[in-house]
CSV table of C-alpha atoms in Angstrom, one decimal:
chain,number,residue,atom,x,y,z
A,8,ALA,CA,-92.1,-46.8,-105.7
A,9,LEU,CA,-91.1,-45.3,-102.3
A,10,ARG,CA,-94.0,-46.6,-100.6
A,11,ALA,CA,-92.4,-50.7,-101.9
A,12,LEU,CA,-89.7,-50.1,-101.1
A,13,CYS,CA,-90.4,-49.1,-97.5
A,14,LEU,CA,-93.0,-52.8,-97.7
A,15,ALA,CA,-89.2,-54.4,-98.9
A,16,GLY,CA,-87.4,-52.1,-96.1
A,17,LEU,CA,-89.3,-53.6,-93.1
A,18,GLY,CA,-89.8,-57.5,-94.5
A,19,ALA,CA,-86.0,-58.1,-95.1
A,20,ALA,CA,-86.1,-56.9,-91.4
A,21,ILE,CA,-89.2,-59.0,-89.8
A,22,GLY,CA,-87.3,-62.0,-92.5
A,23,GLY,CA,-83.3,-60.8,-91.3
A,24,GLY,CA,-84.7,-61.1,-87.0
A,25,ALA,CA,-85.5,-59.3,-83.9
A,26,ALA,CA,-83.5,-56.9,-83.8
A,27,ASP,CA,-83.5,-53.4,-81.0
A,28,GLN,CA,-80.2,-50.5,-81.1
A,29,CYS,CA,-78.5,-53.1,-78.5
A,30,SER,CA,-79.1,-56.2,-79.6
A,31,TRP,CA,-79.5,-59.1,-82.5
A,32,ARG,CA,-81.4,-62.6,-82.8
A,33,GLY,CA,-81.6,-63.7,-86.3
A,34,SER,CA,-81.5,-67.2,-87.5
A,35,GLY,CA,-80.2,-69.1,-90.7
A,36,LEU,CA,-82.8,-70.6,-91.8
A,37,SER,CA,-84.8,-67.6,-93.8
A,38,GLN,CA,-81.3,-66.8,-94.8
A,39,GLU,CA,-79.9,-67.7,-98.5
A,40,ALA,CA,-77.2,-69.7,-99.2
A,41,GLY,CA,-74.0,-68.1,-98.6
A,42,SER,CA,-76.2,-64.2,-99.0
A,43,VAL,CA,-73.8,-62.1,-96.3
A,44,GLU,CA,-76.3,-60.4,-94.2
A,45,GLN,CA,-76.1,-56.6,-93.5
A,46,LEU,CA,-76.4,-55.7,-89.4
A,47,SER,CA,-75.4,-52.3,-87.2
A,48,LEU,CA,-75.8,-52.2,-83.8
A,49,HIS,CA,-76.1,-49.3,-81.4
A,50,CYS,CA,-75.0,-49.9,-77.9
A,51,ALA,CA,-72.3,-49.7,-75.7
A,52,GLU,CA,-73.3,-53.5,-75.3
A,53,GLY,CA,-75.1,-56.1,-76.3
A,54,SER,CA,-75.9,-59.5,-77.8
A,55,LEU,CA,-75.9,-61.3,-80.9
A,56,GLU,CA,-78.0,-64.7,-81.0
A,57,TRP,CA,-78.0,-66.8,-85.2
A,58,LEU,CA,-80.2,-70.1,-84.7
A,59,TYR,CA,-78.3,-72.5,-87.8
A,60,PRO,CA,-75.8,-70.2,-88.8
A,61,THR,CA,-76.8,-69.8,-92.8
A,62,GLY,CA,-74.3,-67.5,-95.1
A,63,ALA,CA,-72.8,-65.1,-93.5
A,64,LEU,CA,-73.6,-61.8,-91.1
A,65,ARG,CA,-71.2,-59.1,-91.2
A,66,LEU,CA,-72.5,-57.2,-88.1
A,67,ARG,CA,-71.4,-52.8,-87.5
A,68,LEU,CA,-70.7,-52.1,-84.0
A,69,ALA,CA,-71.1,-48.4,-83.9
A,70,PRO,CA,-72.0,-47.6,-80.4
A,71,ARG,CA,-72.5,-43.5,-79.6
A,72,LEU,CA,-69.7,-42.8,-77.0
A,73,PRO,CA,-69.9,-39.2,-75.7
A,74,PRO,CA,-66.4,-37.1,-77.4
A,75,THR,CA,-63.5,-36.6,-75.7
A,76,SER,CA,-61.6,-34.4,-74.0
A,77,ALA,CA,-58.9,-35.4,-76.5
A,78,ALA,CA,-61.4,-34.9,-78.8
A,79,VAL,CA,-61.9,-30.9,-78.0
A,80,LYS,CA,-59.1,-29.5,-77.5
A,81,GLY,CA,-57.3,-31.4,-80.7
A,82,GLY,CA,-55.3,-34.2,-79.2
A,83,SER,CA,-54.8,-37.3,-80.4
A,84,PRO,CA,-57.8,-39.1,-81.0
A,85,PRO,CA,-59.9,-41.5,-78.4
A,86,HIS,CA,-60.0,-45.5,-79.4
A,87,VAL,CA,-63.0,-47.2,-79.7
A,88,THR,CA,-62.3,-50.7,-77.2
A,89,ALA,CA,-64.0,-54.5,-77.9
A,90,CYS,CA,-64.3,-57.1,-76.0
A,91,ILE,CA,-66.3,-60.6,-77.7
A,92,LYS,CA,-67.3,-63.2,-75.5
A,93,PRO,CA,-68.7,-66.5,-76.6
A,94,THR,CA,-71.1,-68.2,-75.0
A,95,GLY,CA,-69.9,-72.0,-74.9
A,96,THR,CA,-72.3,-73.1,-76.2
A,97,PHE,CA,-71.2,-71.1,-79.5
A,98,ARG,CA,-71.0,-73.7,-82.6
A,99,GLY,CA,-72.0,-73.4,-86.6
A,100,ALA,CA,-69.7,-69.6,-87.5
A,101,GLN,CA,-66.1,-68.7,-87.1
A,102,LEU,CA,-66.1,-65.3,-86.6
A,103,TYR,CA,-63.4,-62.3,-87.5
A,104,LEU,CA,-62.5,-59.4,-87.3
A,105,GLU,CA,-63.0,-57.1,-90.3
A,106,ARG,CA,-60.3,-53.8,-90.3
A,107,GLU,CA,-59.2,-52.0,-92.8
A,108,GLY,CA,-60.8,-55.7,-95.2
A,109,VAL,CA,-58.6,-58.0,-93.3
A,110,LEU,CA,-59.7,-60.2,-91.8
A,111,GLU,CA,-58.4,-61.4,-88.3
A,112,LEU,CA,-59.3,-65.4,-87.0
A,113,LEU,CA,-61.5,-63.6,-83.5
A,114,LEU,CA,-63.1,-67.5,-82.6
A,115,PRO,CA,-63.0,-71.2,-84.1
A,116,GLU,CA,-65.9,-73.0,-84.4
A,117,ALA,CA,-66.7,-74.6,-81.2
A,118,PRO,CA,-64.3,-72.1,-78.7
A,119,ARG,CA,-63.4,-72.0,-75.6
A,120,PRO,CA,-66.0,-69.1,-73.4
A,121,ARG,CA,-62.6,-66.6,-73.0
A,122,ALA,CA,-63.5,-63.1,-73.9
A,123,ARG,CA,-61.1,-61.4,-77.0
A,124,CYS,CA,-60.8,-57.9,-77.0
A,125,PHE,CA,-59.6,-55.0,-79.4
A,126,SER,CA,-59.1,-52.3,-80.3
A,127,TRP,CA,-59.7,-49.4,-83.0
A,128,LEU,CA,-59.4,-45.8,-83.9
A,129,PRO,CA,-63.1,-44.3,-84.6
A,130,GLN,CA,-62.4,-43.9,-88.5
A,131,GLU,CA,-60.7,-47.0,-88.6
A,132,LYS,CA,-62.6,-49.0,-91.1
A,133,VAL,CA,-63.6,-52.0,-88.5
A,134,ALA,CA,-66.4,-55.1,-88.3
A,135,LEU,CA,-67.0,-58.3,-87.0
A,136,PHE,CA,-67.9,-60.8,-89.6
A,137,LEU,CA,-69.6,-64.0,-89.0
A,138,GLN,CA,-69.1,-66.7,-91.7
A,139,ALA,CA,-71.7,-70.2,-91.7
A,140,THR,CA,-68.9,-73.4,-91.2
A,141,PRO,CA,-71.5,-75.8,-93.3
A,142,HIS,CA,-72.2,-78.9,-92.0
A,143,PRO,CA,-73.6,-81.8,-93.3
A,144,ASP,CA,-76.7,-82.3,-91.3
A,145,ILE,CA,-79.6,-79.5,-89.6
A,146,SER,CA,-78.5,-80.0,-86.0
A,147,ARG,CA,-79.0,-77.5,-84.3
A,148,ARG,CA,-76.5,-75.0,-83.5
A,149,ILE,CA,-76.5,-71.7,-82.0
A,150,ALA,CA,-73.8,-68.4,-83.2
A,151,ALA,CA,-73.9,-66.1,-80.0
A,152,PHE,CA,-71.8,-64.3,-77.9
A,153,ARG,CA,-71.9,-60.6,-76.0
A,154,TYR,CA,-69.2,-57.4,-76.7
A,155,GLU,CA,-69.4,-54.7,-74.4
A,156,LEU,CA,-67.4,-51.5,-76.1
A,157,ARG,CA,-66.2,-48.1,-74.2
A,158,GLY,CA,-64.4,-45.3,-75.5
A,159,ASP,CA,-60.1,-45.3,-74.1
A,160,TRP,CA,-61.2,-41.5,-72.6
A,161,LEU,CA,-57.3,-41.3,-70.9
A,162,ALA,CA,-55.9,-44.1,-73.6
A,163,ARG,CA,-52.7,-45.0,-72.3
A,164,PRO,CA,-50.2,-48.2,-73.3
A,165,ALA,CA,-50.2,-50.7,-71.5
A,166,LEU,CA,-47.9,-51.2,-68.0
A,167,PRO,CA,-44.6,-53.2,-69.9
A,168,ALA,CA,-44.7,-57.1,-68.4
A,169,ALA,CA,-41.7,-56.6,-66.9
A,170,SER,CA,-43.8,-54.0,-64.3
A,171,LEU,CA,-46.4,-56.4,-63.9
A,172,SER,CA,-44.5,-58.9,-62.5
A,173,ALA,CA,-43.1,-57.1,-60.2
A,174,GLU,CA,-43.4,-58.9,-57.2
A,175,GLY,CA,-44.9,-57.2,-53.1
A,176,ALA,CA,-46.1,-54.1,-55.5
A,177,CYS,CA,-48.6,-51.9,-55.0
A,178,ARG,CA,-50.3,-49.4,-56.4
A,179,PRO,CA,-53.7,-48.6,-58.1
A,180,CYS,CA,-54.8,-50.8,-61.4
A,181,ASN,CA,-54.9,-48.5,-65.6
A,182,ASP,CA,-58.1,-48.5,-67.3
A,183,THR,CA,-56.2,-50.9,-69.7
A,184,GLU,CA,-55.3,-53.3,-66.9
A,185,ILE,CA,-59.3,-52.6,-65.7
A,186,LEU,CA,-60.6,-53.3,-68.7
A,187,MET,CA,-59.0,-56.3,-69.2
A,188,ALA,CA,-60.1,-58.0,-66.0
A,189,ILE,CA,-63.4,-57.8,-66.8
A,190,CYS,CA,-63.1,-58.6,-70.2
A,191,THR,CA,-61.4,-61.7,-68.7
A,192,SER,CA,-64.0,-62.8,-66.7
A,193,ASP,CA,-67.3,-64.1,-67.1
A,194,PHE,CA,-69.7,-62.0,-67.5
C-alpha cells in the first residue's frame, strides 16, 4: 500500500509539471477542469509559468528565511514581503492573494507588467491563488510571473508621504523605500 501511495504521488508530481524548490512550470492540459493543484515553493525568489491555464493553482510561498534578532530577543515578529512581477504575456488567469480565507485580486488577466508587493506576518496563513479564466478557444495563453521574497529584518513603518515629497532633501533610503524601488523596477 505504501509503494502504491508513493507511485501515485510521483505520478502526480510528474504529471503536474516540472518543479524545483524555487520555480514551477506546468500545463493546464494535464489538469482536470475545475481542479485545484497545490504547490509550495521554498526559495526567496523564483518563477511560475502555467501554460494553457485550466482550473486553478494554489501556491504557498514558504521561504526559508534566517531567524531575526527581534524574534530571538522576544521582540515583535518580522514581516515577510513578497513582490510579484507578471510577464508581458500574462494571459489566461487571474492572480489573487489568499489571506485568512479572503481573496484579494492582485493581477487581472492581461495586466500591465507592473510589480505588486504585499507583506504578512510569518504566523499568518497566506497563499497565491491563480484561477484560470474560461475561454472558448484553445489559443496559447501563458500565466507567468517572477516572485521575490524577503524578511523585513528591521521592520520600520514607511515614511509619511509629506516627508517623501520634500524638495531638496537628501538622505539615505530606508529598507521600505529600497524594496519598493526594486519591486517597481523591471527584473
